[in-house]
Coordinates of C-alpha atoms (C1' of nucleotides) in Angstrom, one line a residue:
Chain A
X186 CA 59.2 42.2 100.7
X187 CA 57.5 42.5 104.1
X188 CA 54.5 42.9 104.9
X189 CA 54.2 46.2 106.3
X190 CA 56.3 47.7 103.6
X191 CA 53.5 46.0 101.2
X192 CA 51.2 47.7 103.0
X193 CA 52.7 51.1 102.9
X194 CA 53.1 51.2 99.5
X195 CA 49.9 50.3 98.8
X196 CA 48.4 52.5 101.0
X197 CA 50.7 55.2 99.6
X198 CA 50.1 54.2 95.9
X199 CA 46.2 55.2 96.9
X200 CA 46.8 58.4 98.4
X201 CA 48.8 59.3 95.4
X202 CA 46.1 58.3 92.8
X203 CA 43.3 59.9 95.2
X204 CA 41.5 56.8 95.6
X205 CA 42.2 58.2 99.1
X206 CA 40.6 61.5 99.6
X207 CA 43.0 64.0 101.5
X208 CA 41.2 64.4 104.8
X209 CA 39.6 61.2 104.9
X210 CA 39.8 58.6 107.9
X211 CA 41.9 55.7 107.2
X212 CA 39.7 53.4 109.2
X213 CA 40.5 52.1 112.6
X214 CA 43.3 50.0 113.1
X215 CA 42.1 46.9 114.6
X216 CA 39.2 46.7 112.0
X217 CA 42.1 47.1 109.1
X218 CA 43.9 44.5 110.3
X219 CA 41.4 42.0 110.3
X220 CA 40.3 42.7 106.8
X221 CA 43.8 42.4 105.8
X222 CA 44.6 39.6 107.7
X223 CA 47.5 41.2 109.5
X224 CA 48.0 41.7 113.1
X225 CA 47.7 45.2 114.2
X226 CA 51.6 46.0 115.1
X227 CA 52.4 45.1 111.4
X228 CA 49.3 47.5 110.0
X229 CA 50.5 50.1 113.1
X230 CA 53.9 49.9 111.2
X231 CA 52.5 50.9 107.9
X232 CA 51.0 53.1 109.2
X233 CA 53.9 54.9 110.9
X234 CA 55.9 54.5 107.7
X235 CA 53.7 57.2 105.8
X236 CA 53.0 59.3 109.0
X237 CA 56.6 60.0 108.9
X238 CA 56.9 60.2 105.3
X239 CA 54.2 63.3 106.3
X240 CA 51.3 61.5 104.1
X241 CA 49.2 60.6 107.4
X242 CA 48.5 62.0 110.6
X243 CA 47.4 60.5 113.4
X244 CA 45.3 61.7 116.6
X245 CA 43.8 59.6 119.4
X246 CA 40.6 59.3 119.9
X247 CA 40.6 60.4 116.0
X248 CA 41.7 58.3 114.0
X249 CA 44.2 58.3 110.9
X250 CA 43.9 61.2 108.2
X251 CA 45.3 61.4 105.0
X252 CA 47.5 64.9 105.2
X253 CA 45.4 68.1 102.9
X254 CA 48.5 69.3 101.0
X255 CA 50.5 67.6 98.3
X256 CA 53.4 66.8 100.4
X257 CA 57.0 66.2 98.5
X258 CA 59.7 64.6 99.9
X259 CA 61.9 65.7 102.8
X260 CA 65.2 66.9 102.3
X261 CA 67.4 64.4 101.7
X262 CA 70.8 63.7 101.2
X263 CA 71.1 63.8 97.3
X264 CA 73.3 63.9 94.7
X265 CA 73.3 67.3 92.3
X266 CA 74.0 64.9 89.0
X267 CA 70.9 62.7 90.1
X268 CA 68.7 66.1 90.6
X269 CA 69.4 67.5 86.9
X270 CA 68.9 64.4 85.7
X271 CA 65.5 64.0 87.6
X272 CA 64.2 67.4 86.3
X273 CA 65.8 66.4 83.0
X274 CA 67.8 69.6 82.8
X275 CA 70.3 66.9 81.0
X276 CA 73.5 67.2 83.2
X277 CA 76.8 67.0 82.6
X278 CA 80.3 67.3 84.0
X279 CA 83.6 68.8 83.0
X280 CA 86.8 67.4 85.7
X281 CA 89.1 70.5 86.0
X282 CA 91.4 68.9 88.5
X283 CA 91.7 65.4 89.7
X284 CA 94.8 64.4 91.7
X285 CA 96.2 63.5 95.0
X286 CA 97.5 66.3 96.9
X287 CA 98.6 66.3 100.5
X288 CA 95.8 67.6 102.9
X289 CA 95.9 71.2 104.2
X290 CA 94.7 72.2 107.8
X291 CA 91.3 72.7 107.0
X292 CA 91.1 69.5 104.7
X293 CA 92.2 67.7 107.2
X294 CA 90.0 68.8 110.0
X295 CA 87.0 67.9 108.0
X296 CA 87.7 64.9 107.1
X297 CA 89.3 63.7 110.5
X298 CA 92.8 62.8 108.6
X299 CA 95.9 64.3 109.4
X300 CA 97.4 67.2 108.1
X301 CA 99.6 66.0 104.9
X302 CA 97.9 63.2 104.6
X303 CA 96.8 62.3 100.9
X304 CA 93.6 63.3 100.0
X305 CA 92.2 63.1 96.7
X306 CA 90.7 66.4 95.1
X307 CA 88.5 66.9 92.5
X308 CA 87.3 70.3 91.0
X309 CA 84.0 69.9 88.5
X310 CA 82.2 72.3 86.6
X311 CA 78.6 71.0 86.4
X312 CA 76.5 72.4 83.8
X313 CA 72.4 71.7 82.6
X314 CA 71.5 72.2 79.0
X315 CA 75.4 73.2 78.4
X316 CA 74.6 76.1 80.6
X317 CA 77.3 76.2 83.7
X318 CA 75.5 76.0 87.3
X319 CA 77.8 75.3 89.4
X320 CA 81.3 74.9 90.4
X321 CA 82.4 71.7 92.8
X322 CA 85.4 71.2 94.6
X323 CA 85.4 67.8 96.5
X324 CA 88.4 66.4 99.0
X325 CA 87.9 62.3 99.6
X326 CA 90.1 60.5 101.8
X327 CA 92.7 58.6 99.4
X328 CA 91.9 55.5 98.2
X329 CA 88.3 55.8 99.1
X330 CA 86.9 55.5 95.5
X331 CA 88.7 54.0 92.3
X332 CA 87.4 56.7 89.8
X333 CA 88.8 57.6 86.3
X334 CA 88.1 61.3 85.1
X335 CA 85.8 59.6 82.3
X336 CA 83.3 58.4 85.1
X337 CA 83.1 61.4 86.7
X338 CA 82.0 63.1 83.5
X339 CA 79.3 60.3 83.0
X340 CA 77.7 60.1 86.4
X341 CA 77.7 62.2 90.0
X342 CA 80.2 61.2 93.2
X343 CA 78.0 60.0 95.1
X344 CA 77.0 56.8 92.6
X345 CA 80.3 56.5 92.0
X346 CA 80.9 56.2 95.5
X347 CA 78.3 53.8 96.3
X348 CA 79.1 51.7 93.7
X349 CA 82.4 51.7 95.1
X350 CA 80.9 50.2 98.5
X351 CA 80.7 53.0 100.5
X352 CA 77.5 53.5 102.4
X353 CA 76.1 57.2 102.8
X354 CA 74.7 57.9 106.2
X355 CA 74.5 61.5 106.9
X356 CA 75.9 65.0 106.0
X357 CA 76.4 68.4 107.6
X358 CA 75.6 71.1 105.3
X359 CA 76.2 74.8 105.6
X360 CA 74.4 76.9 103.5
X361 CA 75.4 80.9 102.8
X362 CA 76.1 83.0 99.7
X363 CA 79.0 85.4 98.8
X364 CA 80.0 87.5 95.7
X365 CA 81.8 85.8 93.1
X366 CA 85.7 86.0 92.6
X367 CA 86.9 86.9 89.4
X368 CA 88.0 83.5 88.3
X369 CA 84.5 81.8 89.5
X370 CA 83.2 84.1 87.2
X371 CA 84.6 82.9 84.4
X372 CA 84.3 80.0 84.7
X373 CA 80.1 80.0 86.0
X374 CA 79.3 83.1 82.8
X375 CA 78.8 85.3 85.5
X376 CA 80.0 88.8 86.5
X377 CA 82.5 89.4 89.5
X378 CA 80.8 90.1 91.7
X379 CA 77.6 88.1 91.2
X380 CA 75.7 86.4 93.7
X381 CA 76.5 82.6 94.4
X382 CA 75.2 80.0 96.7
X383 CA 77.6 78.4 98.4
X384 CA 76.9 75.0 99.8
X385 CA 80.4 73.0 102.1
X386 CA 79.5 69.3 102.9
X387 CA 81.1 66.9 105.4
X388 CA 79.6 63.2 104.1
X389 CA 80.1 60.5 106.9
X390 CA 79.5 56.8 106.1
X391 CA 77.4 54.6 108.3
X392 CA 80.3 54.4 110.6
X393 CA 81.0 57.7 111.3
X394 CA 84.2 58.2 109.1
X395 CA 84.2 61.6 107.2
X396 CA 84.3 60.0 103.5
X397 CA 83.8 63.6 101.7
X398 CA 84.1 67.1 102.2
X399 CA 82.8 69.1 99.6
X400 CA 82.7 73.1 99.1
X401 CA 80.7 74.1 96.4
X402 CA 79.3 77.4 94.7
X403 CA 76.1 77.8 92.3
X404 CA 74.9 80.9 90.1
X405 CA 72.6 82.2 92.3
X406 CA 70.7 82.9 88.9
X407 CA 70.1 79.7 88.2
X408 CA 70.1 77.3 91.2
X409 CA 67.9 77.4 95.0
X410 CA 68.2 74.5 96.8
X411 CA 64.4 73.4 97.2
X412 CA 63.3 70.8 100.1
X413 CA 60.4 69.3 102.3
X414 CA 60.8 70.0 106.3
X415 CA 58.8 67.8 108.2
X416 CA 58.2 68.5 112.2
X417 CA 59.7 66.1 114.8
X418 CA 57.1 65.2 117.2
Chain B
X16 CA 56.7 58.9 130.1
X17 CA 56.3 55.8 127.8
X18 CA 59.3 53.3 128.9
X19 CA 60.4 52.9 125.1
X20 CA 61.3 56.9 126.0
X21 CA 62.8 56.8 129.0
X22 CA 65.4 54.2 127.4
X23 CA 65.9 56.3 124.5
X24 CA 66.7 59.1 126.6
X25 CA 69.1 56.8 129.1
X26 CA 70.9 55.2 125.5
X27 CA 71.2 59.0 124.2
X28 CA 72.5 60.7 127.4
X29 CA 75.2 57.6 127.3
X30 CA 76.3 58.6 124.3
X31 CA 76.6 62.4 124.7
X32 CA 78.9 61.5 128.1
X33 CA 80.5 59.3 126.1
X34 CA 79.7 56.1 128.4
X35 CA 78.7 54.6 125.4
X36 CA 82.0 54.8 123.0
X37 CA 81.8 55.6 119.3
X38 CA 81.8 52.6 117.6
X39 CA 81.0 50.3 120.8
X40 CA 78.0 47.3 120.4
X41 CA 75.3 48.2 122.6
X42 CA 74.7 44.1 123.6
X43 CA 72.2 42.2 121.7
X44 CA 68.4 43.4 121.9
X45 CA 66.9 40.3 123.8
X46 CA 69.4 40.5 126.4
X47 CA 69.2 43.8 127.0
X48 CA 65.7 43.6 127.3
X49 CA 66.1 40.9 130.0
X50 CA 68.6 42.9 131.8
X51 CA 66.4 45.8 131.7
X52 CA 62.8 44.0 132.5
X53 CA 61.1 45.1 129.1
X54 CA 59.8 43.1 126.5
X55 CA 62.0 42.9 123.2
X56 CA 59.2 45.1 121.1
X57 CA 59.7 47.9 123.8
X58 CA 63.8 47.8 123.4
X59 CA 63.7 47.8 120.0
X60 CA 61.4 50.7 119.9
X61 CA 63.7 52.8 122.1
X62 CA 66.7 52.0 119.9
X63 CA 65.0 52.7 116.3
X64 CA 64.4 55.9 117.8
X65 CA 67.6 57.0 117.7
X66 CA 68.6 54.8 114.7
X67 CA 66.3 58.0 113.2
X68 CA 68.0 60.2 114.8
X69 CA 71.6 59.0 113.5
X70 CA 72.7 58.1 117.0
X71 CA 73.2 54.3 116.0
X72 CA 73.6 51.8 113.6
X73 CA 72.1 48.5 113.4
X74 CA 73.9 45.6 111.0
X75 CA 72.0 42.1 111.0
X76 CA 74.6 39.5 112.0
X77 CA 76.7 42.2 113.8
X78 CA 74.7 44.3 116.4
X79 CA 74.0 47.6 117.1
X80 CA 76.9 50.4 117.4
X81 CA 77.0 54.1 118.0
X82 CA 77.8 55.9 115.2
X83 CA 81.5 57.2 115.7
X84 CA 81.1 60.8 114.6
X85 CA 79.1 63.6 116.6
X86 CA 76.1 63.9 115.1
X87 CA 74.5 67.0 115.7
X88 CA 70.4 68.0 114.9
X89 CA 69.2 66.6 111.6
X90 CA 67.1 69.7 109.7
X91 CA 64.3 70.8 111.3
X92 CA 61.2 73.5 111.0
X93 CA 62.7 75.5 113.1
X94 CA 62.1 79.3 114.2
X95 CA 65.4 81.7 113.8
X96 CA 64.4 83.5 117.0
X97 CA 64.7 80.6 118.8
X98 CA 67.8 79.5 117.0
X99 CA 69.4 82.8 117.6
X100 CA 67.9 82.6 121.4
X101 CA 70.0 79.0 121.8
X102 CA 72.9 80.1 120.5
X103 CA 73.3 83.1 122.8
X104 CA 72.9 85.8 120.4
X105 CA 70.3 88.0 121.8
X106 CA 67.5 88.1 119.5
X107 CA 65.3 91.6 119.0
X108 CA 62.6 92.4 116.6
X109 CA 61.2 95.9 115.7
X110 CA 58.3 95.0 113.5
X111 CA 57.8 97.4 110.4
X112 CA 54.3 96.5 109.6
X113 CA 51.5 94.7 110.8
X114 CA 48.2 94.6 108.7
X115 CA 45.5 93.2 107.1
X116 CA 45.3 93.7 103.4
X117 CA 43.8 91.7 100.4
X118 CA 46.2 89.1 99.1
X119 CA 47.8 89.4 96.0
X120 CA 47.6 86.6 93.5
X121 CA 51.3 84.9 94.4
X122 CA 50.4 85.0 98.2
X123 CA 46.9 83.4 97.2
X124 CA 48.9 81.1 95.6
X125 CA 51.2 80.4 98.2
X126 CA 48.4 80.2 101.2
X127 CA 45.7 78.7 99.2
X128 CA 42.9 81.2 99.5
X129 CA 41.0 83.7 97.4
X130 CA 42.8 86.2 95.9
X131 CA 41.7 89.3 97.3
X132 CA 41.2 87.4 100.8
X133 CA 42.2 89.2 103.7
X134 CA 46.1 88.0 104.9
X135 CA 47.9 89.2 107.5
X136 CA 51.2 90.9 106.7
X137 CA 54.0 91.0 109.0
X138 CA 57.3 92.5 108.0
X139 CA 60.4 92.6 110.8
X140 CA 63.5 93.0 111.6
X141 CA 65.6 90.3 113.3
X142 CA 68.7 91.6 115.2
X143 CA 71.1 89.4 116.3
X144 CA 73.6 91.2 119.6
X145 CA 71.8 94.3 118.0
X146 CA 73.2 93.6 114.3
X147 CA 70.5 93.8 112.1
X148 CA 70.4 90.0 110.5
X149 CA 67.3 89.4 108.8
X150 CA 64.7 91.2 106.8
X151 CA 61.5 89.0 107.2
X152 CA 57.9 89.2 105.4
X153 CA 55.3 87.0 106.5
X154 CA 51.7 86.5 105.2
X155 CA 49.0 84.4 106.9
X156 CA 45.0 83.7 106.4
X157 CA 43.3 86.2 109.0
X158 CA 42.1 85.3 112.1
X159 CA 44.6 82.5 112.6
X160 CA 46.8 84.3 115.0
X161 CA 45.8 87.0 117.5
X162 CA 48.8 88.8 118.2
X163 CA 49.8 92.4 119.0
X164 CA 52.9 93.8 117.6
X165 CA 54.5 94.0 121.3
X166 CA 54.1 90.1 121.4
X167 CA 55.9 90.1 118.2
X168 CA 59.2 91.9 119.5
X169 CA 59.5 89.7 122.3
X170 CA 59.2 86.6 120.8
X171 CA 58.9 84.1 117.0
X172 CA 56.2 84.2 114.9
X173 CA 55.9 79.7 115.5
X174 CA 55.8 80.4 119.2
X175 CA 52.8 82.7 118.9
X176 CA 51.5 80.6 116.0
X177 CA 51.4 76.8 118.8
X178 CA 50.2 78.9 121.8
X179 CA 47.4 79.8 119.7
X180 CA 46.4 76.1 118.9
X181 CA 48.2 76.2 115.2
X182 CA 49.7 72.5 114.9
X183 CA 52.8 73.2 112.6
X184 CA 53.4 69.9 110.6
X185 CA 55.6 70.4 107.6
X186 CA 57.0 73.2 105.5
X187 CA 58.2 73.9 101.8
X188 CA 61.6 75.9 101.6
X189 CA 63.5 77.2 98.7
X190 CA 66.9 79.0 99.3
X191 CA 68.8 80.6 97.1
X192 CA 70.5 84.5 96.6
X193 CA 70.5 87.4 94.7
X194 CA 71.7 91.3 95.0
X195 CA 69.9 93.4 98.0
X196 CA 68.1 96.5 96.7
X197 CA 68.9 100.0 97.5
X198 CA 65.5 99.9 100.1
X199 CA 66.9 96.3 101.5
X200 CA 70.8 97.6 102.0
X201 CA 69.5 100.0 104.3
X202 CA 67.3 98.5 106.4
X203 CA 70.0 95.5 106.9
X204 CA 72.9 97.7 107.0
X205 CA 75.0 96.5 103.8
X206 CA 75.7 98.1 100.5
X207 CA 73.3 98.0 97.5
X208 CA 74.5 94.8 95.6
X209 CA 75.4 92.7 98.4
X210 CA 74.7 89.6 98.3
X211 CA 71.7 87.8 100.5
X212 CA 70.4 85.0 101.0
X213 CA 66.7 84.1 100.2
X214 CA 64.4 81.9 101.7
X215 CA 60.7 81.3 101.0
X216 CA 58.6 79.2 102.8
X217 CA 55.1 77.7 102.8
X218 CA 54.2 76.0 106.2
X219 CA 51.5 73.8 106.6
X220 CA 49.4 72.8 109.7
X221 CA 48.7 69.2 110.3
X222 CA 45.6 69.1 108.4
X223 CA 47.4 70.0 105.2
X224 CA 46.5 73.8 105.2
X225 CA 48.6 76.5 104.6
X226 CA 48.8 78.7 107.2
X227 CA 52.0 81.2 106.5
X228 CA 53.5 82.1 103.6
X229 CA 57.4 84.0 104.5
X230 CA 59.7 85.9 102.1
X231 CA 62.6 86.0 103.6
X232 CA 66.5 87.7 103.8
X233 CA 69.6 87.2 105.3
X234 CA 72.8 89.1 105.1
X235 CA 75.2 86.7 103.7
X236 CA 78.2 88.0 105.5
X237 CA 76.1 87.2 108.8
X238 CA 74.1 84.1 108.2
X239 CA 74.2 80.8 106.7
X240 CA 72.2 77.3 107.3
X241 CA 73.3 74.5 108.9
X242 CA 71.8 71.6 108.9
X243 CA 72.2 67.6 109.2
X244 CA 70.8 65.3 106.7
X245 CA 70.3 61.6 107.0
X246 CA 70.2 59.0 104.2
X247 CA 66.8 57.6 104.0
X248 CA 67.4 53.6 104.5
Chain C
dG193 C1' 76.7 26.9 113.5
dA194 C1' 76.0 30.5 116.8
dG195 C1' 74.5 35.0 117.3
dT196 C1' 72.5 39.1 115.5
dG197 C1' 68.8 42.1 114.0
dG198 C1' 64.2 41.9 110.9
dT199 C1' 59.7 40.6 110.9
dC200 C1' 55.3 39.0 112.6
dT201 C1' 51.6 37.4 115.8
dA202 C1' 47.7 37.7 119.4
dG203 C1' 46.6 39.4 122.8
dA204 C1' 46.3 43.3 126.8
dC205 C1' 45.6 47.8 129.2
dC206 C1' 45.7 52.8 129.0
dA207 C1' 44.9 57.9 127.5
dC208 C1' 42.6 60.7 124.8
dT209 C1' 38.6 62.4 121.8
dG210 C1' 34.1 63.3 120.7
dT211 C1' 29.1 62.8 121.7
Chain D
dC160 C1' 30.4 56.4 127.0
dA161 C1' 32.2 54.2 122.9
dG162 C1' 35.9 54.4 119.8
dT163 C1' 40.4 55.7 118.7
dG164 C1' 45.4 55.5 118.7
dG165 C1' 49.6 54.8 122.2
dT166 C1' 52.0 51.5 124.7
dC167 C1' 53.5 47.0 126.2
dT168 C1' 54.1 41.9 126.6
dA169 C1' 55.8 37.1 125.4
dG170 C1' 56.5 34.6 122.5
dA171 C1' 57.9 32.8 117.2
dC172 C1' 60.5 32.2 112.8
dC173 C1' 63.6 34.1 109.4
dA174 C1' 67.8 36.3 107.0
dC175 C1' 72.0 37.7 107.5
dT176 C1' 77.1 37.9 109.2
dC177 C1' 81.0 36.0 110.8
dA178 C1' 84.1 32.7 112.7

DNA sequence: GAGTGGTCTAGACCACTGT
DNA sequence: CAGTGGTCTAGACCACTCA
């Protein structure tokens, strides 16, 4: 592990337990660095490290402040499965549909495939405590991930995809709401009519390639996406 | 303008003209640094910078490359005036209510102060190319802002909130939907029932205090979020 | 084995803050 | 004015990737 990431965690592991008061001065840079035996760029990258995790904040002539509020994490790009199963709303998954199907216009826009190309699509129902919460429909390009229907019922896409050697870099998310269609209803226990999130996803890998495109809906009775924004400086 | 800054701007106006091809090697760090008379530290600075912002990719043994897709804005506390105002859509306010009153044990809550303390409540209406878009509430601690209703309709509540010396820092959000009421359909111009999108929001200063507290609606048919999200390495 | 980014050091000067 | 963080330099060694 290096040094500064030691540091961070440390320093982090204190906030946390309040062994660092919120509002109190870190001590001066230089001074810390000696004590710790570090030079100050590595302690200055420590530092950095929680003041962009929003745990610090720094201001010349100042010093370095441990933030007031109990700050969560930022938004990040996570995985619906790995959520429930954090709040321990026990997930799990029916796979409605799971088969290769030529890609239409919009499919293949996303993506950045041609149109007719293969594209594997999968349609989920994801409930927590055997309630229904939301309904998925993912398109991946062909041949991306090696997936039987019995691990998608144990686990979320995005391990599966990981695990498959693709690595997640970034997503664009749009987030709106519409009224349900007759058959969403069904199959979410709501009314038509009813109120759903609706969340579509482009997922690029650390190259740039589009590696899924999801369009999803959520009872808007029992689902709000929650998240941490932090300022850019 | 610190030099690791200037680079970074240089490296990402490159990019955007497309000087710097998607999936090109930007040259190895200590060479470049020659080339360019800085000191490896400062290079590498300027390039983590936009390795945060998704611009680039670094692989050890490989090299740094330009991410191939366009990467747009990751998520940020941002102010829908001003988004509407970038995107051309001619923003207008008529503000419903501007007053002090006691605040009632959720916004106490929310703001962390006395229940019963005096908060500021705003509630407007956001147009968008005179469409009525948004219905917005907003509560903050008295005596932060100083602000007459006229400033209000010609500009966002976060631009009035950093001319007045208000540091934002970070924000909670939840967003979800549900049904407008009978008194929200008319003021937004949609039918009783329809659906909207909800967002609340804390926002905190950079000390860690709370200092607004927003209730939020959007018509659905009119509005959705869009944002980027970046995988935390 | 050559080349890359990842980490780390030991200094230096500057800009800003508060007294 | 003293003290702080912000920036910058000129080196060094290591871990990893790929031919």
């Amino acid at each position: 592990m290096p040094l500064y990431y030691q540091l961070a965690q440390q320093l982090e592991a204190a906030i946390e337990r309040g062994r660092l008061a919120p509002g109190s001065l870190l001590g001066n840079e230089i001074e810390l660095a000696g004590r710790l035996g570090l030079s100050r760029p590595t302690v200055r990258q420590a530092i950095q490290s929680l003041v962009d995790k929003g745990l610090l904040v720094r201001r010349r002539g100042v010093g370095t402040q441990v933030v007031h509020s109990q700050v969560k994490r930022p938004l990040e790009l996570s995985s619906l499965y790995d959520d429930l199963e954090a709040a321990g709303q026990r997930p799990a998954t029916r796979v409605l549909r799971h088969t290769v199907r030529p890609a239409t216009a919009e499919v293949a826009a996303a993506l950045g495939v041609a149109e007719g190309a293969d594209v594997l699509l999968l349609e989920r129902l994801r409930y927590a405590h055997d309630e229904p919460m939301a309904y998925l429909r993912n398109h991946l390009p062909a041949g991306l991930v090696d997936c039987a229907s019995a691990d998608l019922e144990a686990t979320g896409l995005y391990r599966l995809m990981r695990a498959g050697g693709t690595t997640l870099h970034s997503a664009r998310q749009s987030v709106g709401a519409r009224r349900a269609t007759g058959e969403e209803a069904v199959l979410l226990g709501e009314e038509t009519g009813a109120p759903l999130l609706t969340m579509e996803r482009v997922t690029f890998d650390d190259t740039g390639r589009a590696v899924e495109f999801g369009s999803h809906v959520y009872r808007a009775s029992r689902y709000s996406f929650e998240f941490q924004l932090l300022v850019r400086p």
